[in-house]
Amino acid sequence: MGNPLRDRRTASEWATVGQVIEIAEKLESFEQLASIVEADLAALEADRMPPNWRDSIVAGRLTFGFADAQGRVPAVECELAVTVDAVCQRCLEAFRLALETEAKLLLLELDEAADGYDEYEVWELEETTLRPMDIVEELLIMAMPFAAMHVDSAACKGLSAEVDDKDEMTKPFAALRAQMMQD
């Protein structure tokens, strides 16, 4: 039996069988996501590159079904998580970045519309079939920050340097303020 993440079916076929897919795949299986992580890590010198970064596990669950009782509006609920290696944009050091996302998606064809499903986001299908892997990969890419940074400021070497420099920081309007206070 193949991997259902890679299978192609229509959204209605996935929903009709109520497919549930438990995910525990290595990051390297998700080509676009892996290439984004690799491009970020390329900023590091080769000896500072985190080993085995491709082995991070993408975990989660996709649950297909219908958003309506009549079985006309296919949907999927997604819960996904992975911890990737990234480069902090403040200190330019590698660190582990946790990505987590949840989504409720309506799986609609390009010209299709569905009203009254405010709790869902619309996922427009460009083709008649879809691969669950594409959904997982796209959601995790969208969960990535534009500029990755340490969450814990104590771990960031760039922040600790900024704190030390605050004493030497020039204040260009200090003289103007002093003049205004005299008047």
Coordinates of C-alpha atoms in Angstrom, one line a residue:
M1 CA 0.0 0.0 0.0
G2 CA 1.4 3.4 -1.0
N3 CA 1.7 6.6 1.0
P4 CA -1.7 8.4 1.0
L5 CA 0.2 11.7 1.2
R6 CA 1.4 11.2 -2.3
D7 CA -1.8 9.7 -3.8
R8 CA -3.8 11.9 -6.2
R9 CA -7.6 11.9 -5.9
T10 CA -10.4 14.4 -6.3
A11 CA -11.4 16.4 -3.2
S12 CA -14.8 14.6 -3.2
E13 CA -13.1 11.1 -3.3
W14 CA -10.9 12.1 -0.2
A15 CA -14.0 13.4 1.6
T16 CA -16.3 10.5 0.7
V17 CA -14.1 7.9 2.3
G18 CA -13.5 10.3 5.3
Q19 CA -9.7 9.8 4.8
V20 CA -7.6 10.5 7.9
I21 CA -3.9 10.7 7.3
E22 CA -1.5 10.6 10.2
I23 CA 1.8 12.2 9.2
A24 CA 5.3 11.4 10.5
E25 CA 7.6 12.2 7.5
K26 CA 11.1 13.6 7.3
L27 CA 11.5 17.2 6.2
E28 CA 13.4 16.0 3.1
S29 CA 10.2 14.4 1.8
F30 CA 8.7 17.9 1.3
E31 CA 10.9 19.2 -1.5
Q32 CA 9.7 22.9 -1.6
L33 CA 9.9 23.2 2.2
A34 CA 13.3 21.6 2.4
S35 CA 14.6 23.9 -0.4
I36 CA 13.4 27.0 1.6
V37 CA 15.1 25.7 4.8
E38 CA 18.3 24.9 2.8
A39 CA 18.4 28.3 1.2
D40 CA 18.1 29.9 4.6
L41 CA 20.9 27.7 6.0
A42 CA 23.1 28.6 3.1
A43 CA 23.9 31.9 4.8
L44 CA 25.9 29.9 7.3
E45 CA 29.5 28.8 6.9
A46 CA 29.8 25.1 6.0
D47 CA 31.2 24.2 9.4
R48 CA 28.3 25.9 11.2
M49 CA 25.6 24.1 9.2
P50 CA 23.4 22.1 11.5
P51 CA 23.9 18.3 10.9
N52 CA 20.9 16.2 9.8
W53 CA 18.6 19.2 9.4
R54 CA 16.7 17.2 6.7
D55 CA 15.8 14.6 9.3
S56 CA 13.4 16.9 11.2
I57 CA 10.0 15.2 11.5
V58 CA 6.9 16.8 10.0
A59 CA 4.0 15.5 12.2
G60 CA 0.3 16.0 12.1
R61 CA -3.0 14.9 10.9
L62 CA -5.3 15.6 7.9
T63 CA -9.0 14.7 8.3
F64 CA -11.1 14.8 5.1
G65 CA -14.8 15.1 5.1
F66 CA -17.6 17.4 4.0
A67 CA -18.5 20.8 5.4
D68 CA -22.2 20.3 4.6
A69 CA -24.7 17.6 5.5
Q70 CA -25.5 17.0 1.8
G71 CA -21.9 16.0 0.9
R72 CA -21.3 18.6 -1.7
V73 CA -18.6 20.8 -0.1
P74 CA -15.4 18.8 0.5
A75 CA -13.2 20.0 3.3
V76 CA -10.1 19.0 5.3
E77 CA -9.0 19.8 8.8
C78 CA -5.2 20.0 9.3
E79 CA -3.0 20.0 12.4
L80 CA 0.7 20.2 11.5
A81 CA 4.0 20.7 13.3
V82 CA 7.7 20.6 12.5
T83 CA 10.8 22.0 14.1
V84 CA 13.2 23.3 11.4
D85 CA 16.7 24.7 11.6
A86 CA 16.8 28.4 10.7
V87 CA 19.2 31.3 10.8
C88 CA 18.3 34.1 13.3
Q89 CA 18.2 37.4 11.3
R90 CA 19.5 39.3 14.4
C91 CA 22.6 37.3 15.3
L92 CA 23.1 35.2 12.1
E93 CA 23.3 32.0 14.2
A94 CA 21.5 28.7 13.6
F95 CA 18.6 27.8 15.9
R96 CA 15.6 25.5 16.1
L97 CA 12.4 27.1 15.0
A98 CA 9.1 25.4 15.8
L99 CA 6.4 25.7 13.2
E100 CA 2.8 24.8 14.1
T101 CA -0.4 25.4 12.1
E102 CA -4.0 24.4 12.2
A103 CA -6.4 25.0 9.3
K104 CA -10.0 24.2 8.2
L105 CA -10.1 24.3 4.4
L106 CA -12.9 24.1 1.9
L107 CA -11.5 22.3 -1.2
L108 CA -13.2 24.1 -4.1
E109 CA -12.5 24.3 -7.8
L110 CA -11.4 27.6 -9.2
D111 CA -14.9 29.0 -10.2
E112 CA -16.7 27.4 -7.3
A113 CA -18.1 29.4 -4.4
A114 CA -19.5 28.4 -1.0
D115 CA -21.3 30.8 1.3
G116 CA -21.9 30.4 5.0
Y117 CA -18.7 28.6 5.9
D118 CA -17.0 31.4 7.8
E119 CA -15.0 29.0 10.0
Y120 CA -13.2 27.6 6.8
E121 CA -10.6 29.1 4.5
V122 CA -11.1 28.5 0.8
W123 CA -8.4 26.4 -0.9
E124 CA -8.9 26.7 -4.6
L125 CA -7.9 23.7 -6.6
E126 CA -6.1 24.4 -9.9
E127 CA -6.4 20.7 -11.0
T128 CA -9.3 18.2 -10.5
T129 CA -7.1 16.0 -8.3
L130 CA -5.0 16.9 -5.3
R131 CA -2.2 15.4 -3.2
P132 CA -2.4 15.8 0.5
M133 CA 1.3 16.4 0.6
D134 CA 0.8 19.6 -1.4
I135 CA -1.6 20.9 1.3
V136 CA 0.8 20.0 4.1
E137 CA 3.8 21.6 2.4
E138 CA 1.9 24.8 1.5
L139 CA 0.5 25.3 5.0
L140 CA 4.0 24.8 6.6
I141 CA 5.6 27.2 4.1
M142 CA 2.9 29.8 5.0
A143 CA 3.6 29.3 8.7
M144 CA 7.3 30.2 8.2
P145 CA 8.1 33.8 9.4
F146 CA 9.5 36.3 6.9
A147 CA 12.5 36.9 9.2
A148 CA 13.3 34.0 11.6
M149 CA 14.6 35.1 15.0
H150 CA 15.2 33.6 18.4
V151 CA 12.1 33.6 20.5
D152 CA 14.1 33.7 23.7
S153 CA 16.0 37.0 23.7
A154 CA 18.6 35.5 26.1
A155 CA 19.6 33.0 23.4
C156 CA 20.2 35.7 20.8
K157 CA 23.7 37.0 20.6
G158 CA 22.5 39.9 18.4
L159 CA 20.1 41.1 21.2
S160 CA 22.7 41.0 23.9
A161 CA 25.1 43.1 21.8
E162 CA 22.3 45.7 21.2
V163 CA 21.7 46.0 25.0
D164 CA 25.4 46.7 25.6
D165 CA 25.3 49.4 22.8
K166 CA 22.4 51.3 24.2
D167 CA 24.7 53.2 26.6
E168 CA 26.6 54.5 23.6
M169 CA 23.6 55.3 21.5
T170 CA 23.4 58.9 20.3
K171 CA 20.2 60.8 20.7
P172 CA 19.9 63.2 17.8
F173 CA 17.1 65.3 19.3
A174 CA 18.4 65.5 22.9
A175 CA 19.7 69.0 22.4
L176 CA 16.4 70.1 20.9
R177 CA 14.6 68.7 23.9
A178 CA 16.9 70.5 26.3
Q179 CA 16.2 73.8 24.4
M180 CA 12.5 73.2 24.5
M181 CA 12.6 72.5 28.3
Q182 CA 14.4 75.9 28.9
D183 CA 11.6 77.9 27.2

